[in-house]
Amino acid sequence: MESPLPSKSVFLTGASSGIGAAIARLLVARGHRVWATARRMDMLEAVAEEAAAGAQGEGRMVPYALDVLDPAAQQEAVARCVAAFGGLDVAIPNAGLGVFSPMDQADLADWHTMVDVNVKGVLTTLHVCLPHLIESSGLVVQIGSVASRMVFPNSGVYCATKHAVLAMGEAIRQDLKSQVASTTICPGAVDTSFIEQTRDPSLLDQYRPGFKQGMQPEFVALQVLHAMEARGQGVISDITIRPDLA
Ligand code: NDP
């Protein structure tokens, strides 16, 4: 089904798997143009093939290799997206990871990676995209988490990074409310490869079943589409979604 919206230009990070891949496939199926980025190009190409098979109208996905930790590369990626699509309507800084462990057993490098990707990577995407979004009266859709509002055992630093994401969504709302809309989606467990970043085998055994029984990434993607289609009627500032009761 084609979206009631005219085709939008979308910049997306973390599109090679899980939630990002589902967002890319759904938006292309609804006629939107997605500049889809991640580091693993082979996986991005596979997502692009799936997206092309379901494309409607002007819908297309451009796979583009990007490490969000490289600000100059993000600048270049967004410039190419804007040039190819003739502007930017929606930015989705989705790339992120969580490495779970008790605080006293954590690897400092893992803490730094989470802060670098989940906070600094997102901030870079926002910084690079906002001037274009101001021009288009566009939309930022961030992927927060239930961990944006709560702190869970074994994941304090991950929770801190997701609190920061929600704070940035609110900051955009306050500073740019007449120019750029901001939605932060806060999912509970989603069935993706997310938990596989955790190396502690006993924590993996503990957490894997919960993520396996989590929401499908397509349900998160649907919330992105809702946020886009709400424009003109209202702004979904933030939304929490959790696995069904089953
Ligand atoms: P996945 O592990 O399936 O996807 C993570 C994505 O992030 C991949 O596409 C990966 O691409 C990308 N990524 C990681 N590091 C970098 C980097 N340095 N540069 C560019 N891209 C990077 O997990 P999810 O789909 O579950 O995670 C997506 C988002 O959803 C994250 O922000 C996560 O925190 C959030 N989230 C997930 C939940 C869950 O239960 N799964 C619940 C709530 C929120 P590549 O490795 O190819 O670069």
Short mmCIF file of C-alpha atoms and ligand atoms in Angstrom, two decimals:
data_model
loop_
_atom_site.label_atom_id
_atom_site.label_comp_id
_atom_site.label_asym_id
_atom_site.label_seq_id
_atom_site.Cartn_x
_atom_site.Cartn_y
_atom_site.Cartn_z
CA MET A 1 0.00 0.00 0.00
CA GLU A 2 1.37 3.39 -0.94
CA SER A 3 1.65 6.00 1.84
CA PRO A 4 -0.82 8.90 1.76
CA LEU A 5 2.27 11.08 2.14
CA PRO A 6 4.17 12.37 -0.88
CA SER A 7 7.56 10.64 -1.18
CA LYS A 8 9.92 11.79 1.60
CA SER A 9 13.72 11.89 1.62
CA VAL A 10 15.03 9.95 4.62
CA PHE A 11 18.53 9.62 6.14
CA LEU A 12 18.83 6.45 8.25
CA THR A 13 21.70 4.98 10.29
CA GLY A 14 22.05 1.37 11.43
CA ALA A 15 20.13 0.04 8.42
CA SER A 16 22.08 -3.22 7.99
CA SER A 17 20.03 -5.26 10.48
CA GLY A 18 17.19 -5.39 12.98
CA ILE A 19 15.10 -2.26 13.47
CA GLY A 20 16.96 -0.14 10.89
CA ALA A 21 16.54 -2.77 8.17
CA ALA A 22 12.81 -3.03 8.96
CA ILE A 23 12.47 0.78 8.79
CA ALA A 24 14.20 0.85 5.40
CA ARG A 25 12.01 -1.93 3.97
CA LEU A 26 8.74 -0.38 5.21
CA LEU A 27 9.49 3.17 4.12
CA VAL A 28 10.53 2.05 0.63
CA ALA A 29 7.34 -0.03 0.42
CA ARG A 30 5.42 3.17 1.17
CA GLY A 31 7.11 5.14 -1.59
CA HIS A 32 9.82 6.94 0.40
CA ARG A 33 13.48 7.37 -0.59
CA VAL A 34 15.89 6.08 2.04
CA TRP A 35 19.62 6.83 2.26
CA ALA A 36 20.39 3.73 4.30
CA THR A 37 23.73 3.58 6.11
CA ALA A 38 25.77 1.17 8.26
CA ARG A 39 29.27 -0.29 8.26
CA ARG A 40 28.48 -3.77 6.87
CA MET A 41 27.93 -3.16 3.17
CA ASP A 42 27.15 -6.81 2.34
CA MET A 43 24.22 -6.75 4.75
CA LEU A 44 23.06 -3.35 3.50
CA GLU A 45 23.05 -4.70 -0.07
CA ALA A 46 20.87 -7.62 1.04
CA VAL A 47 18.41 -5.22 2.74
CA ALA A 48 18.39 -3.07 -0.41
CA GLU A 49 17.43 -6.12 -2.49
CA GLU A 50 14.54 -6.93 -0.14
CA ALA A 51 13.45 -3.29 -0.15
CA ALA A 52 13.56 -3.12 -3.95
CA ALA A 53 11.32 -6.19 -4.17
CA GLY A 54 8.59 -4.39 -2.20
CA ALA A 55 9.13 -0.85 -3.50
CA GLN A 56 6.13 1.29 -4.41
CA GLY A 57 5.97 4.58 -6.29
CA GLU A 58 9.19 6.55 -5.94
CA GLY A 59 10.36 4.27 -3.12
CA ARG A 60 14.02 3.27 -3.22
CA MET A 61 16.87 2.52 -0.87
CA VAL A 62 20.43 3.66 -1.45
CA PRO A 63 22.88 1.52 0.59
CA TYR A 64 25.83 3.62 1.79
CA ALA A 65 28.79 2.55 3.95
CA LEU A 66 29.13 4.73 7.05
CA ASP A 67 30.65 4.48 10.51
CA VAL A 68 28.70 6.96 12.67
CA LEU A 69 31.86 7.55 14.74
CA ASP A 70 33.38 9.48 11.83
CA PRO A 71 31.88 13.02 11.74
CA ALA A 72 33.44 13.93 8.38
CA ALA A 73 32.03 10.76 6.84
CA GLN A 74 28.57 11.57 8.26
CA GLN A 75 28.79 15.08 6.76
CA GLU A 76 29.67 13.57 3.38
CA ALA A 77 26.91 10.94 3.62
CA VAL A 78 24.21 13.50 4.37
CA ALA A 79 25.49 15.83 1.64
CA ARG A 80 25.23 12.98 -0.87
CA CYS A 81 21.74 12.08 0.35
CA VAL A 82 20.57 15.70 0.00
CA ALA A 83 22.10 16.00 -3.47
CA ALA A 84 20.63 12.71 -4.68
CA PHE A 85 17.14 13.18 -3.22
CA GLY A 86 16.89 16.97 -3.61
CA GLY A 87 16.69 17.71 0.14
CA LEU A 88 16.10 15.98 3.45
CA ASP A 89 12.75 15.50 5.18
CA VAL A 90 13.40 12.88 7.88
CA ALA A 91 16.52 11.90 9.89
CA ILE A 92 16.53 8.61 11.79
CA PRO A 93 19.66 8.14 13.93
CA ASN A 94 18.97 4.49 14.77
CA ALA A 95 22.50 2.98 15.01
CA GLY A 96 23.20 1.81 18.53
CA LEU A 97 24.28 -1.06 20.73
CA GLY A 98 24.17 -2.39 24.26
CA VAL A 99 26.79 -4.51 25.99
CA PHE A 100 25.39 -5.80 29.27
CA SER A 101 27.41 -6.62 32.39
CA PRO A 102 27.40 -5.75 36.09
CA MET A 103 29.19 -2.43 36.67
CA ASP A 104 32.12 -3.97 38.50
CA GLN A 105 32.81 -6.45 35.68
CA ALA A 106 32.43 -4.09 32.75
CA ASP A 107 35.06 -3.48 30.13
CA LEU A 108 35.77 0.27 29.95
CA ALA A 109 36.10 0.02 26.16
CA ASP A 110 32.48 -1.23 25.98
CA TRP A 111 31.25 1.74 28.02
CA HIS A 112 33.12 4.09 25.71
CA THR A 113 31.76 2.38 22.58
CA MET A 114 28.17 2.70 23.83
CA VAL A 115 28.64 6.38 24.61
CA ASP A 116 30.42 6.96 21.30
CA VAL A 117 27.82 5.24 19.10
CA ASN A 118 24.58 5.80 21.04
CA VAL A 119 25.26 9.39 22.10
CA LYS A 120 28.07 10.97 20.06
CA GLY A 121 27.07 9.14 16.87
CA VAL A 122 23.46 10.30 17.29
CA LEU A 123 24.56 13.87 18.10
CA THR A 124 26.67 13.96 14.95
CA THR A 125 23.71 12.79 12.85
CA LEU A 126 21.52 15.47 14.42
CA HIS A 127 24.14 18.21 13.98
CA VAL A 128 24.65 17.38 10.32
CA CYS A 129 20.96 16.89 9.50
CA LEU A 130 19.31 19.74 11.41
CA PRO A 131 20.16 22.57 8.96
CA HIS A 132 18.52 20.56 6.14
CA LEU A 133 15.53 19.63 8.33
CA ILE A 134 15.03 23.29 9.27
CA GLU A 135 14.89 24.06 5.56
CA SER A 136 12.27 21.38 4.92
CA SER A 137 10.31 21.76 8.22
CA GLY A 138 11.30 18.14 8.67
CA LEU A 139 11.23 15.44 11.31
CA VAL A 140 13.75 13.64 13.54
CA VAL A 141 12.77 10.13 14.64
CA GLN A 142 15.08 8.77 17.32
CA ILE A 143 15.15 5.22 18.66
CA GLY A 144 15.25 5.52 22.43
CA SER A 145 14.23 2.62 24.66
CA VAL A 146 12.27 1.78 27.78
CA ALA A 147 15.79 2.33 29.15
CA SER A 148 15.35 6.03 28.29
CA ARG A 149 13.25 6.40 31.44
CA MET A 150 14.28 3.50 33.67
CA VAL A 151 17.54 1.93 34.78
CA PHE A 152 17.78 -1.85 34.60
CA PRO A 153 20.38 -4.15 36.22
CA ASN A 154 23.54 -4.92 34.21
CA SER A 155 22.92 -2.12 31.73
CA GLY A 156 23.52 1.16 33.55
CA VAL A 157 25.67 2.78 30.88
CA TYR A 158 23.34 1.66 28.08
CA CYS A 159 20.43 3.17 30.05
CA ALA A 160 22.40 6.41 30.52
CA THR A 161 22.95 6.65 26.75
CA LYS A 162 19.25 6.13 26.05
CA HIS A 163 18.30 8.75 28.66
CA ALA A 164 20.51 11.12 26.64
CA VAL A 165 18.66 10.24 23.42
CA LEU A 166 15.28 11.09 24.98
CA ALA A 167 16.74 14.34 26.34
CA MET A 168 17.91 15.34 22.85
CA GLY A 169 14.43 14.69 21.45
CA GLU A 170 12.98 17.03 24.04
CA ALA A 171 15.74 19.58 23.36
CA ILE A 172 14.81 19.64 19.67
CA ARG A 173 11.16 20.11 20.62
CA GLN A 174 11.99 23.05 22.89
CA ASP A 175 14.57 24.82 20.74
CA LEU A 176 13.20 24.13 17.26
CA LYS A 177 9.51 23.50 17.75
CA SER A 178 8.36 25.83 15.01
CA GLN A 179 10.93 24.38 12.60
CA VAL A 180 11.59 20.66 13.16
CA ALA A 181 9.37 17.98 14.69
CA SER A 182 10.89 15.36 16.95
CA THR A 183 9.69 11.87 17.82
CA THR A 184 11.49 9.46 20.15
CA ILE A 185 10.30 5.86 19.98
CA CYS A 186 11.00 3.96 23.22
CA PRO A 187 10.69 0.20 22.61
CA GLY A 188 10.91 -2.61 25.12
CA ALA A 189 12.58 -5.82 23.93
CA VAL A 190 12.74 -6.28 20.15
CA ASP A 191 13.78 -9.55 18.48
CA THR A 192 17.00 -8.47 16.73
CA SER A 193 20.70 -9.31 17.08
CA PHE A 194 21.01 -6.53 19.70
CA ILE A 195 21.67 -8.84 22.68
CA GLU A 196 24.47 -10.68 20.86
CA GLN A 197 26.88 -7.80 21.66
CA THR A 198 26.86 -9.03 25.28
CA ARG A 199 29.69 -11.48 25.84
CA ASP A 200 29.01 -12.81 29.35
CA PRO A 201 27.55 -16.30 28.66
CA SER A 202 25.38 -16.40 31.78
CA LEU A 203 23.87 -12.98 30.96
CA LEU A 204 23.28 -14.12 27.38
CA ASP A 205 21.40 -17.18 28.67
CA GLN A 206 19.41 -14.92 30.98
CA TYR A 207 18.48 -12.27 28.38
CA ARG A 208 18.22 -14.12 25.05
CA PRO A 209 14.76 -15.65 25.63
CA GLY A 210 13.25 -12.26 26.56
CA PHE A 211 14.56 -10.61 23.40
CA LYS A 212 13.51 -13.63 21.30
CA GLN A 213 9.95 -13.18 22.63
CA GLY A 214 10.14 -9.44 22.05
CA MET A 215 8.40 -7.36 19.40
CA GLN A 216 9.26 -7.81 15.77
CA PRO A 217 11.34 -4.94 14.35
CA GLU A 218 8.54 -4.29 11.82
CA PHE A 219 6.36 -3.04 14.71
CA VAL A 220 8.97 -0.40 15.55
CA ALA A 221 9.16 0.55 11.87
CA LEU A 222 5.39 1.06 11.85
CA GLN A 223 5.76 3.67 14.61
CA VAL A 224 8.25 5.55 12.42
CA LEU A 225 5.70 5.61 9.62
CA HIS A 226 2.98 6.79 12.04
CA ALA A 227 5.24 9.64 13.20
CA MET A 228 5.81 10.67 9.57
CA GLU A 229 2.14 10.42 8.64
CA ALA A 230 1.03 12.36 11.76
CA ARG A 231 2.61 15.56 10.43
CA GLY A 232 -0.03 18.21 9.86
CA GLN A 233 -2.29 16.66 12.50
CA GLY A 234 0.03 16.66 15.50
CA VAL A 235 3.45 15.53 16.67
CA ILE A 236 4.10 12.23 18.43
CA SER A 237 6.83 13.57 20.74
CA ASP A 238 7.57 10.22 22.31
CA ILE A 239 5.96 6.84 22.34
CA THR A 240 6.68 3.73 24.43
CA ILE A 241 5.93 0.33 22.93
CA ARG A 242 6.24 -3.03 24.68
CA PRO A 243 5.84 -6.69 23.73
CA ASP A 244 2.29 -7.99 23.63
CA LEU A 245 0.88 -9.71 26.71
CA ALA A 246 1.02 -13.15 25.07
P1 NDP B 1 21.03 -4.55 15.68
O1 NDP B 1 22.25 -5.04 16.38
O2 NDP B 1 20.25 -5.50 14.84
O3 NDP B 1 21.35 -3.28 14.79
C1 NDP B 1 22.28 -2.30 15.20
C2 NDP B 1 22.60 -1.42 14.00
O4 NDP B 1 23.51 -0.38 14.43
C3 NDP B 1 23.28 -2.20 12.89
O5 NDP B 1 22.72 -1.85 11.66
C4 NDP B 1 24.74 -1.73 12.97
O6 NDP B 1 25.32 -1.69 11.67
C5 NDP B 1 24.55 -0.30 13.50
N1 NDP B 1 25.78 0.22 14.09
C6 NDP B 1 26.39 -0.16 15.24
N2 NDP B 1 27.54 0.53 15.40
C7 NDP B 1 27.66 1.35 14.32
C8 NDP B 1 28.62 2.28 13.91
N3 NDP B 1 29.73 2.54 14.62
N4 NDP B 1 28.43 2.96 12.74
C9 NDP B 1 27.32 2.71 12.00
N5 NDP B 1 26.36 1.83 12.35
C10 NDP B 1 26.55 1.16 13.49
O7 NDP B 1 20.11 -3.99 16.86
P2 NDP B 1 18.69 -3.24 16.84
O8 NDP B 1 18.13 -3.17 15.49
O9 NDP B 1 17.90 -3.85 17.91
O10 NDP B 1 19.14 -1.79 17.34
C11 NDP B 1 18.76 -0.58 16.66
C12 NDP B 1 18.49 0.50 17.68
O11 NDP B 1 17.37 0.13 18.48
C13 NDP B 1 19.64 0.76 18.68
O12 NDP B 1 19.78 2.15 18.88
C14 NDP B 1 19.14 0.08 19.95
O13 NDP B 1 19.71 0.67 21.10
C15 NDP B 1 17.66 0.35 19.84
N6 NDP B 1 16.78 -0.49 20.66
C16 NDP B 1 16.79 -1.86 20.51
C17 NDP B 1 15.96 -2.64 21.28
C18 NDP B 1 15.96 -4.14 21.19
O14 NDP B 1 15.38 -4.79 22.09
N7 NDP B 1 16.52 -4.75 20.15
C19 NDP B 1 15.04 -2.04 22.27
C20 NDP B 1 15.10 -0.61 22.33
C21 NDP B 1 15.94 0.13 21.54
P3 NDP B 1 26.81 -2.15 11.31
O15 NDP B 1 27.29 -3.09 12.37
O16 NDP B 1 26.66 -2.78 9.96
O17 NDP B 1 27.57 -0.87 11.25
#
